[in-house]
PDB file of C-alpha atoms in Angstrom:
ATOM      1  CA  UNK A   1      14.545 -19.258  13.392  1.00 42.00           C
ATOM      2  CA  UNK A   2      14.688 -19.312   9.556  1.00 41.00           C
ATOM      3  CA  UNK A   3      14.007 -16.045   7.798  1.00 40.00           C
ATOM      4  CA  UNK A   4      10.407 -15.637   6.642  1.00 40.00           C
ATOM      5  CA  UNK A   5       9.927 -15.518   2.891  1.00 38.00           C
ATOM      6  CA  UNK A   6       6.560 -13.771   2.886  1.00 39.00           C
ATOM      7  CA  UNK A   7       6.830 -10.196   1.645  1.00 35.00           C
ATOM      8  CA  UNK A   8       4.087  -9.187   4.059  1.00 42.00           C
ATOM      9  CA  UNK A   9       5.978 -10.436   7.096  1.00 48.00           C
ATOM     10  CA  UNK A  10       8.336  -7.503   7.416  1.00 48.00           C
ATOM     11  CA  UNK A  11       9.692  -7.906  10.938  1.00 54.00           C
ATOM     12  CA  UNK A  12      13.021  -6.640  12.222  1.00 60.00           C
ATOM     13  CA  UNK A  13      14.254  -7.022  15.780  1.00 58.00           C
ATOM     14  CA  UNK A  14      17.364  -5.666  17.475  1.00 57.00           C
ATOM     15  CA  UNK A  15      18.627  -7.293  20.648  1.00 54.00           C
ATOM     16  CA  UNK A  16      20.396  -6.037  23.732  1.00 53.00           C
ATOM     17  CA  UNK A  17      21.201  -9.646  24.674  1.00 48.00           C
ATOM     18  CA  UNK A  18      18.853 -12.594  24.990  1.00 43.00           C
ATOM     19  CA  UNK A  19      20.597 -13.565  28.207  1.00 41.00           C
ATOM     20  CA  UNK A  20      19.251 -10.410  29.826  1.00 43.00           C
ATOM     21  CA  UNK A  21      15.610 -11.472  29.492  1.00 38.00           C
ATOM     22  CA  UNK A  22      15.249 -13.499  32.682  1.00 38.00           C
ATOM     23  CA  UNK A  23      16.993 -10.880  34.810  1.00 37.00           C
ATOM     24  CA  UNK A  24      14.987  -8.016  33.310  1.00 36.00           C
ATOM     25  CA  UNK A  25      11.709  -9.842  33.828  1.00 34.00           C
ATOM     26  CA  UNK A  26      12.330 -10.067  37.570  1.00 31.00           C
ATOM     27  CA  UNK A  27      13.064  -6.377  38.029  1.00 33.00           C
ATOM     28  CA  UNK A  28      10.276  -4.375  39.686  1.00 32.00           C
ATOM     29  CA  UNK A  29       8.787  -1.757  37.381  1.00 36.00           C
ATOM     30  CA  UNK A  30       8.042   1.716  38.639  1.00 40.00           C
ATOM     31  CA  UNK A  31       4.328   2.417  38.994  1.00 42.00           C
ATOM     32  CA  UNK A  32       3.494   6.111  38.700  1.00 42.00           C
ATOM     33  CA  UNK A  33      -0.035   5.978  37.367  1.00 42.00           C
ATOM     34  CA  UNK A  34      -2.425   5.037  40.169  1.00 38.00           C
ATOM     35  CA  UNK A  35      -4.737   7.795  38.929  1.00 42.00           C
ATOM     36  CA  UNK A  36      -5.219   6.122  35.555  1.00 45.00           C
ATOM     37  CA  UNK A  37      -8.536   6.537  33.812  1.00 58.00           C
ATOM     38  CA  UNK A  38     -10.200   3.298  32.825  1.00 72.00           C
ATOM     39  CA  UNK A  39     -11.022   2.762  29.153  1.00 75.00           C
ATOM     40  CA  UNK A  40     -14.482   1.456  30.020  1.00 82.00           C
ATOM     41  CA  UNK A  41     -15.284   4.553  32.069  1.00 81.00           C
ATOM     42  CA  UNK A  42     -14.244   6.801  29.191  1.00 80.00           C
ATOM     43  CA  UNK A  43     -16.296   4.742  26.767  1.00 87.00           C
ATOM     44  CA  UNK A  44     -19.394   4.942  28.976  1.00 89.00           C
ATOM     45  CA  UNK A  45     -18.964   8.706  29.400  1.00 88.00           C
ATOM     46  CA  UNK A  46     -18.712   9.327  25.646  1.00 88.00           C
ATOM     47  CA  UNK A  47     -21.624   6.972  24.953  1.00 91.00           C
ATOM     48  CA  UNK A  48     -23.859   8.823  27.404  1.00 92.00           C
ATOM     49  CA  UNK A  49     -22.640  12.177  26.106  1.00 90.00           C
ATOM     50  CA  UNK A  50     -23.894  11.117  22.683  1.00 91.00           C
ATOM     51  CA  UNK A  51     -27.149   9.901  24.263  1.00 93.00           C
ATOM     52  CA  UNK A  52     -26.636   6.377  22.978  1.00 94.00           C
ATOM     53  CA  UNK A  53     -28.137   3.410  24.761  1.00 95.00           C
ATOM     54  CA  UNK A  54     -25.882   0.427  25.309  1.00 94.00           C
ATOM     55  CA  UNK A  55     -27.888  -1.504  22.729  1.00 96.00           C
ATOM     56  CA  UNK A  56     -27.693   1.265  20.097  1.00 95.00           C
ATOM     57  CA  UNK A  57     -23.958   1.776  20.616  1.00 94.00           C
ATOM     58  CA  UNK A  58     -23.376  -1.961  20.309  1.00 94.00           C
ATOM     59  CA  UNK A  59     -25.393  -1.997  17.094  1.00 95.00           C
ATOM     60  CA  UNK A  60     -23.260   0.816  15.641  1.00 94.00           C
ATOM     61  CA  UNK A  61     -20.042  -0.929  16.643  1.00 92.00           C
ATOM     62  CA  UNK A  62     -21.258  -4.304  15.403  1.00 93.00           C
ATOM     63  CA  UNK A  63     -20.858  -6.281  18.621  1.00 92.00           C
ATOM     64  CA  UNK A  64     -23.292  -7.718  21.186  1.00 94.00           C
ATOM     65  CA  UNK A  65     -24.459  -5.308  23.879  1.00 95.00           C
ATOM     66  CA  UNK A  66     -23.018  -7.731  26.427  1.00 94.00           C
ATOM     67  CA  UNK A  67     -19.543  -7.142  24.961  1.00 91.00           C
ATOM     68  CA  UNK A  68     -19.738  -3.362  25.428  1.00 92.00           C
ATOM     69  CA  UNK A  69     -21.169  -3.882  28.898  1.00 94.00           C
ATOM     70  CA  UNK A  70     -18.227  -6.090  29.886  1.00 89.00           C
ATOM     71  CA  UNK A  71     -15.761  -3.492  28.565  1.00 88.00           C
ATOM     72  CA  UNK A  72     -17.460  -0.647  30.426  1.00 89.00           C
ATOM     73  CA  UNK A  73     -17.485  -2.688  33.639  1.00 87.00           C
ATOM     74  CA  UNK A  74     -13.797  -3.699  33.484  1.00 78.00           C
ATOM     75  CA  UNK A  75     -14.565  -7.327  32.739  1.00 80.00           C
ATOM     76  CA  UNK A  76     -13.075  -7.451  29.244  1.00 79.00           C
ATOM     77  CA  UNK A  77      -9.931  -6.043  27.635  1.00 72.00           C
ATOM     78  CA  UNK A  78     -10.741  -4.921  24.068  1.00 76.00           C
ATOM     79  CA  UNK A  79      -8.266  -5.548  21.288  1.00 71.00           C
ATOM     80  CA  UNK A  80      -7.024  -2.620  19.233  1.00 65.00           C
ATOM     81  CA  UNK A  81      -9.273  -3.868  16.434  1.00 69.00           C
ATOM     82  CA  UNK A  82     -12.305  -3.444  18.676  1.00 81.00           C
ATOM     83  CA  UNK A  83     -11.104  -0.051  19.915  1.00 80.00           C
ATOM     84  CA  UNK A  84     -10.870   1.062  16.278  1.00 75.00           C
ATOM     85  CA  UNK A  85     -14.417  -0.155  15.625  1.00 83.00           C
ATOM     86  CA  UNK A  86     -15.644   1.772  18.659  1.00 87.00           C
ATOM     87  CA  UNK A  87     -13.976   5.066  17.725  1.00 82.00           C
ATOM     88  CA  UNK A  88     -15.258   4.785  14.148  1.00 82.00           C
ATOM     89  CA  UNK A  89     -18.811   4.020  15.229  1.00 88.00           C
ATOM     90  CA  UNK A  90     -18.916   6.805  17.837  1.00 86.00           C
ATOM     91  CA  UNK A  91     -17.002   9.372  15.731  1.00 82.00           C
ATOM     92  CA  UNK A  92     -14.207   9.635  18.275  1.00 77.00           C
ATOM     93  CA  UNK A  93     -10.447  10.044  18.032  1.00 64.00           C
ATOM     94  CA  UNK A  94      -8.504   7.176  19.664  1.00 64.00           C
ATOM     95  CA  UNK A  95      -6.817   9.649  22.018  1.00 61.00           C
ATOM     96  CA  UNK A  96     -10.277  10.516  23.370  1.00 67.00           C
ATOM     97  CA  UNK A  97     -10.531   7.059  24.889  1.00 68.00           C
ATOM     98  CA  UNK A  98      -6.842   6.196  25.380  1.00 64.00           C
ATOM     99  CA  UNK A  99      -5.652   9.502  26.836  1.00 58.00           C
ATOM    100  CA  UNK A 100      -6.346  13.176  27.117  1.00 51.00           C
ATOM    101  CA  UNK A 101      -8.854  14.685  24.743  1.00 48.00           C
ATOM    102  CA  UNK A 102      -7.115  16.086  21.711  1.00 44.00           C
ATOM    103  CA  UNK A 103      -6.646  19.848  21.778  1.00 41.00           C
ATOM    104  CA  UNK A 104      -7.017  19.958  18.021  1.00 43.00           C
ATOM    105  CA  UNK A 105      -3.513  21.065  17.032  1.00 44.00           C
ATOM    106  CA  UNK A 106      -2.864  19.814  13.538  1.00 45.00           C
ATOM    107  CA  UNK A 107       0.386  18.277  12.355  1.00 46.00           C
ATOM    108  CA  UNK A 108       2.640  20.056   9.891  1.00 52.00           C
ATOM    109  CA  UNK A 109       5.023  22.617  11.359  1.00 57.00           C
ATOM    110  CA  UNK A 110       3.632  22.301  14.881  1.00 76.00           C
ATOM    111  CA  UNK A 111       5.795  21.487  17.906  1.00 81.00           C
ATOM    112  CA  UNK A 112       4.521  19.504  20.878  1.00 83.00           C
ATOM    113  CA  UNK A 113       6.353  18.762  24.135  1.00 84.00           C
ATOM    114  CA  UNK A 114       5.258  16.222  26.754  1.00 80.00           C
ATOM    115  CA  UNK A 115       7.077  16.606  30.081  1.00 81.00           C
ATOM    116  CA  UNK A 116       8.073  13.740  32.347  1.00 80.00           C
ATOM    117  CA  UNK A 117       5.134  12.691  34.490  1.00 73.00           C
ATOM    118  CA  UNK A 118       2.650  14.672  32.402  1.00 70.00           C
ATOM    119  CA  UNK A 119       1.313  11.684  30.488  1.00 67.00           C
ATOM    120  CA  UNK A 120      -2.222  10.622  31.323  1.00 70.00           C
ATOM    121  CA  UNK A 121      -2.703   6.871  31.623  1.00 74.00           C
ATOM    122  CA  UNK A 122      -5.809   4.998  30.583  1.00 74.00           C
ATOM    123  CA  UNK A 123      -6.373   1.597  32.129  1.00 73.00           C
ATOM    124  CA  UNK A 124      -7.514  -1.584  30.449  1.00 72.00           C
ATOM    125  CA  UNK A 125      -7.679  -4.808  32.484  1.00 71.00           C
ATOM    126  CA  UNK A 126      -4.082  -5.831  31.708  1.00 84.00           C
ATOM    127  CA  UNK A 127      -2.628  -2.755  30.019  1.00 85.00           C
ATOM    128  CA  UNK A 128      -1.979   0.908  30.827  1.00 84.00           C
ATOM    129  CA  UNK A 129      -1.773   3.337  27.883  1.00 82.00           C
ATOM    130  CA  UNK A 130      -0.264   6.825  27.993  1.00 82.00           C
ATOM    131  CA  UNK A 131      -0.471   8.485  24.557  1.00 81.00           C
ATOM    132  CA  UNK A 132       2.284  11.053  24.091  1.00 84.00           C
ATOM    133  CA  UNK A 133       1.551  14.377  22.375  1.00 80.00           C
ATOM    134  CA  UNK A 134      -2.233  13.905  22.094  1.00 72.00           C
ATOM    135  CA  UNK A 135      -2.508  17.627  21.305  1.00 72.00           C
ATOM    136  CA  UNK A 136      -1.409  16.828  17.742  1.00 71.00           C
ATOM    137  CA  UNK A 137      -4.691  15.516  16.393  1.00 63.00           C
ATOM    138  CA  UNK A 138      -3.658  15.105  12.761  1.00 67.00           C
ATOM    139  CA  UNK A 139      -0.391  13.237  13.278  1.00 72.00           C
ATOM    140  CA  UNK A 140       0.550  10.361  10.980  1.00 79.00           C
ATOM    141  CA  UNK A 141       2.309   8.564  13.862  1.00 83.00           C
ATOM    142  CA  UNK A 142       1.154   7.673  17.369  1.00 82.00           C
ATOM    143  CA  UNK A 143       3.769   7.438  20.152  1.00 89.00           C
ATOM    144  CA  UNK A 144       2.391   5.631  23.197  1.00 88.00           C
ATOM    145  CA  UNK A 145       3.914   4.600  26.526  1.00 89.00           C
ATOM    146  CA  UNK A 146       2.531   1.208  27.508  1.00 91.00           C
ATOM    147  CA  UNK A 147       2.745  -0.678  30.798  1.00 92.00           C
ATOM    148  CA  UNK A 148       1.934  -4.325  30.166  1.00 93.00           C
ATOM    149  CA  UNK A 149       0.583  -6.779  32.745  1.00 92.00           C
ATOM    150  CA  UNK A 150      -0.862  -9.438  30.399  1.00 91.00           C
ATOM    151  CA  UNK A 151       0.742 -12.851  30.931  1.00 93.00           C
ATOM    152  CA  UNK A 152      -0.885 -14.542  27.919  1.00 93.00           C
ATOM    153  CA  UNK A 153      -2.296 -13.670  24.507  1.00 91.00           C
ATOM    154  CA  UNK A 154      -5.759 -14.200  25.978  1.00 88.00           C
ATOM    155  CA  UNK A 155      -5.099 -11.724  28.798  1.00 87.00           C
ATOM    156  CA  UNK A 156      -3.856  -9.218  26.228  1.00 86.00           C
ATOM    157  CA  UNK A 157      -7.206  -9.503  24.460  1.00 80.00           C
ATOM    158  CA  UNK A 158      -6.176 -11.728  21.567  1.00 85.00           C
ATOM    159  CA  UNK A 159      -4.248 -11.049  18.390  1.00 88.00           C
ATOM    160  CA  UNK A 160      -4.901  -7.691  16.757  1.00 84.00           C
ATOM    161  CA  UNK A 161      -4.158  -6.296  13.299  1.00 83.00           C
ATOM    162  CA  UNK A 162      -4.521  -2.811  11.837  1.00 78.00           C
ATOM    163  CA  UNK A 163      -3.179  -0.682   9.024  1.00 80.00           C
ATOM    164  CA  UNK A 164       0.274   0.873   9.127  1.00 86.00           C
ATOM    165  CA  UNK A 165       3.564  -0.118  10.720  1.00 91.00           C
ATOM    166  CA  UNK A 166       4.645  -0.493  14.335  1.00 93.00           C
ATOM    167  CA  UNK A 167       7.842   0.014  16.337  1.00 96.00           C
ATOM    168  CA  UNK A 168       8.303  -1.205  19.901  1.00 97.00           C
ATOM    169  CA  UNK A 169      11.201  -0.466  22.270  1.00 98.00           C
ATOM    170  CA  UNK A 170      11.351  -2.263  25.629  1.00 98.00           C
ATOM    171  CA  UNK A 171      12.130   0.227  28.399  1.00 97.00           C
ATOM    172  CA  UNK A 172      11.792  -2.144  31.348  1.00 96.00           C
ATOM    173  CA  UNK A 173      11.176  -5.842  31.821  1.00 96.00           C
ATOM    174  CA  UNK A 174      10.774  -8.335  28.986  1.00 97.00           C
ATOM    175  CA  UNK A 175       8.119  -8.841  26.329  1.00 98.00           C
ATOM    176  CA  UNK A 176       6.993 -11.644  24.049  1.00 98.00           C
ATOM    177  CA  UNK A 177       5.587 -10.496  20.705  1.00 97.00           C
ATOM    178  CA  UNK A 178       3.250 -13.150  19.287  1.00 97.00           C
ATOM    179  CA  UNK A 179       2.437 -13.125  15.570  1.00 97.00           C
ATOM    180  CA  UNK A 180      -0.458 -14.773  13.756  1.00 93.00           C
ATOM    181  CA  UNK A 181       1.618 -15.191  10.627  1.00 84.00           C
ATOM    182  CA  UNK A 182       0.723 -18.819  10.050  1.00 82.00           C
ATOM    183  CA  UNK A 183       4.006 -20.003  11.555  1.00 85.00           C
ATOM    184  CA  UNK A 184       3.228 -19.040  15.148  1.00 89.00           C
ATOM    185  CA  UNK A 185       6.265 -16.775  15.359  1.00 95.00           C
ATOM    186  CA  UNK A 186       7.169 -15.457  18.830  1.00 97.00           C
ATOM    187  CA  UNK A 187       9.935 -12.890  19.400  1.00 97.00           C
ATOM    188  CA  UNK A 188      11.274 -12.452  22.942  1.00 98.00           C
ATOM    189  CA  UNK A 189      12.588  -8.993  23.739  1.00 98.00           C
ATOM    190  CA  UNK A 190      14.616  -7.891  26.772  1.00 97.00           C
ATOM    191  CA  UNK A 191      15.176  -4.386  28.099  1.00 97.00           C
ATOM    192  CA  UNK A 192      16.823  -2.346  25.349  1.00 98.00           C
ATOM    193  CA  UNK A 193      15.558  -4.580  22.519  1.00 98.00           C
ATOM    194  CA  UNK A 194      13.270  -3.291  19.778  1.00 98.00           C
ATOM    195  CA  UNK A 195      11.115  -4.665  16.989  1.00 98.00           C
ATOM    196  CA  UNK A 196       9.585  -3.173  13.832  1.00 97.00           C
ATOM    197  CA  UNK A 197       6.833  -4.846  11.812  1.00 96.00           C
ATOM    198  CA  UNK A 198       3.875  -4.500   9.482  1.00 93.00           C
ATOM    199  CA  UNK A 199       0.847  -3.898  11.737  1.00 89.00           C
ATOM    200  CA  UNK A 200      -1.393  -5.841   9.360  1.00 88.00           C
ATOM    201  CA  UNK A 201       0.227  -9.000  10.701  1.00 93.00           C
ATOM    202  CA  UNK A 202      -1.933 -10.116  13.662  1.00 92.00           C
ATOM    203  CA  UNK A 203       0.072  -9.548  16.836  1.00 93.00           C
ATOM    204  CA  UNK A 204      -0.131  -9.476  20.628  1.00 92.00           C
ATOM    205  CA  UNK A 205       2.183  -8.428  23.468  1.00 95.00           C
ATOM    206  CA  UNK A 206       2.782 -10.538  26.577  1.00 96.00           C
ATOM    207  CA  UNK A 207       4.852  -9.597  29.654  1.00 96.00           C
ATOM    208  CA  UNK A 208       7.472 -12.179  30.633  1.00 95.00           C
ATOM    209  CA  UNK A 209       8.645 -13.093  34.112  1.00 87.00           C
ATOM    210  CA  UNK A 210       7.248 -11.835  37.408  1.00 83.00           C
ATOM    211  CA  UNK A 211       7.047  -8.107  36.694  1.00 87.00           C
ATOM    212  CA  UNK A 212       5.144  -5.880  34.346  1.00 92.00           C
ATOM    213  CA  UNK A 213       6.905  -4.565  31.264  1.00 96.00           C
ATOM    214  CA  UNK A 214       7.148  -0.958  30.153  1.00 95.00           C
ATOM    215  CA  UNK A 215       7.599  -0.086  26.490  1.00 96.00           C
ATOM    216  CA  UNK A 216       7.434   2.702  23.969  1.00 95.00           C
ATOM    217  CA  UNK A 217       5.285   1.960  20.930  1.00 94.00           C
ATOM    218  CA  UNK A 218       5.307   4.174  17.858  1.00 92.00           C
ATOM    219  CA  UNK A 219       2.698   3.278  15.262  1.00 87.00           C
ATOM    220  CA  UNK A 220       1.949   4.752  11.870  1.00 84.00           C
ATOM    221  CA  UNK A 221      -1.323   4.250  10.085  1.00 63.00           C
ATOM    222  CA  UNK A 222      -3.221   5.150   6.965  1.00 51.00           C
ATOM    223  CA  UNK A 223      -6.481   4.623   8.818  1.00 51.00           C
ATOM    224  CA  UNK A 224      -8.544   7.853   8.629  1.00 40.00           C
ATOM    225  CA  UNK A 225      -9.787   7.723  12.269  1.00 37.00           C
ATOM    226  CA  UNK A 226      -6.202   8.298  13.420  1.00 38.00           C
ATOM    227  CA  UNK A 227      -5.692  11.209  11.052  1.00 34.00           C
ATOM    228  CA  UNK A 228      -8.099  13.581  12.797  1.00 33.00           C
ATOM    229  CA  UNK A 229     -11.870  13.606  13.162  1.00 32.00           C
ATOM    230  CA  UNK A 230     -14.261  15.415  10.911  1.00 31.00           C
ATOM    231  CA  UNK A 231     -14.843  18.908  12.190  1.00 34.00           C
ATOM    232  CA  UNK A 232     -11.507  19.125  14.007  1.00 35.00           C
TER     233      UNK A 232
END
């Protein structure tokens, strides 16, 4: 594929071998998160904690009440854009709804260790998130373990864009990264491959083959909601 000339489309991918994609996609992925919390259940709990009706919460977020209802009832997978709107409107930190509640440790000289198996997964219809080091509430980067089941951009929840930059490393299986860059770019990554890009480019992740994919995502952002909530 010809190199993109747009200065905004800053994408770099490293490959462990394109020929490995089909084989990796057929490998069974380990499932160790049957006790995952569902995003919709977390959202409903925080909404009720704040004594917000479904209609009022939807008004604050700027979406129809039916949309929030579908999310809470596991009938819709929200994009990251929508998750950001929700956490802003409800004065939450993303880790509140994607993982353990933040313990309020601020970045800058702090040390945080997450042991194997200690990550807490949050379930969306076609994705499992396990934020790493959620105890650092003021971090400028967000490392997240993701298990991906989505087989299409639609199942993923559509293209999403947000501030900052994003790095993805495929731990197991194979992933297609779809970009809404005007050229319909799609990068196919096998186990051991990685990609780095500007998160403002609309993007979506899709699992290839017959097995789910597992990946490490590290995202940076200048978006204030990810830099710690007021009062923390």
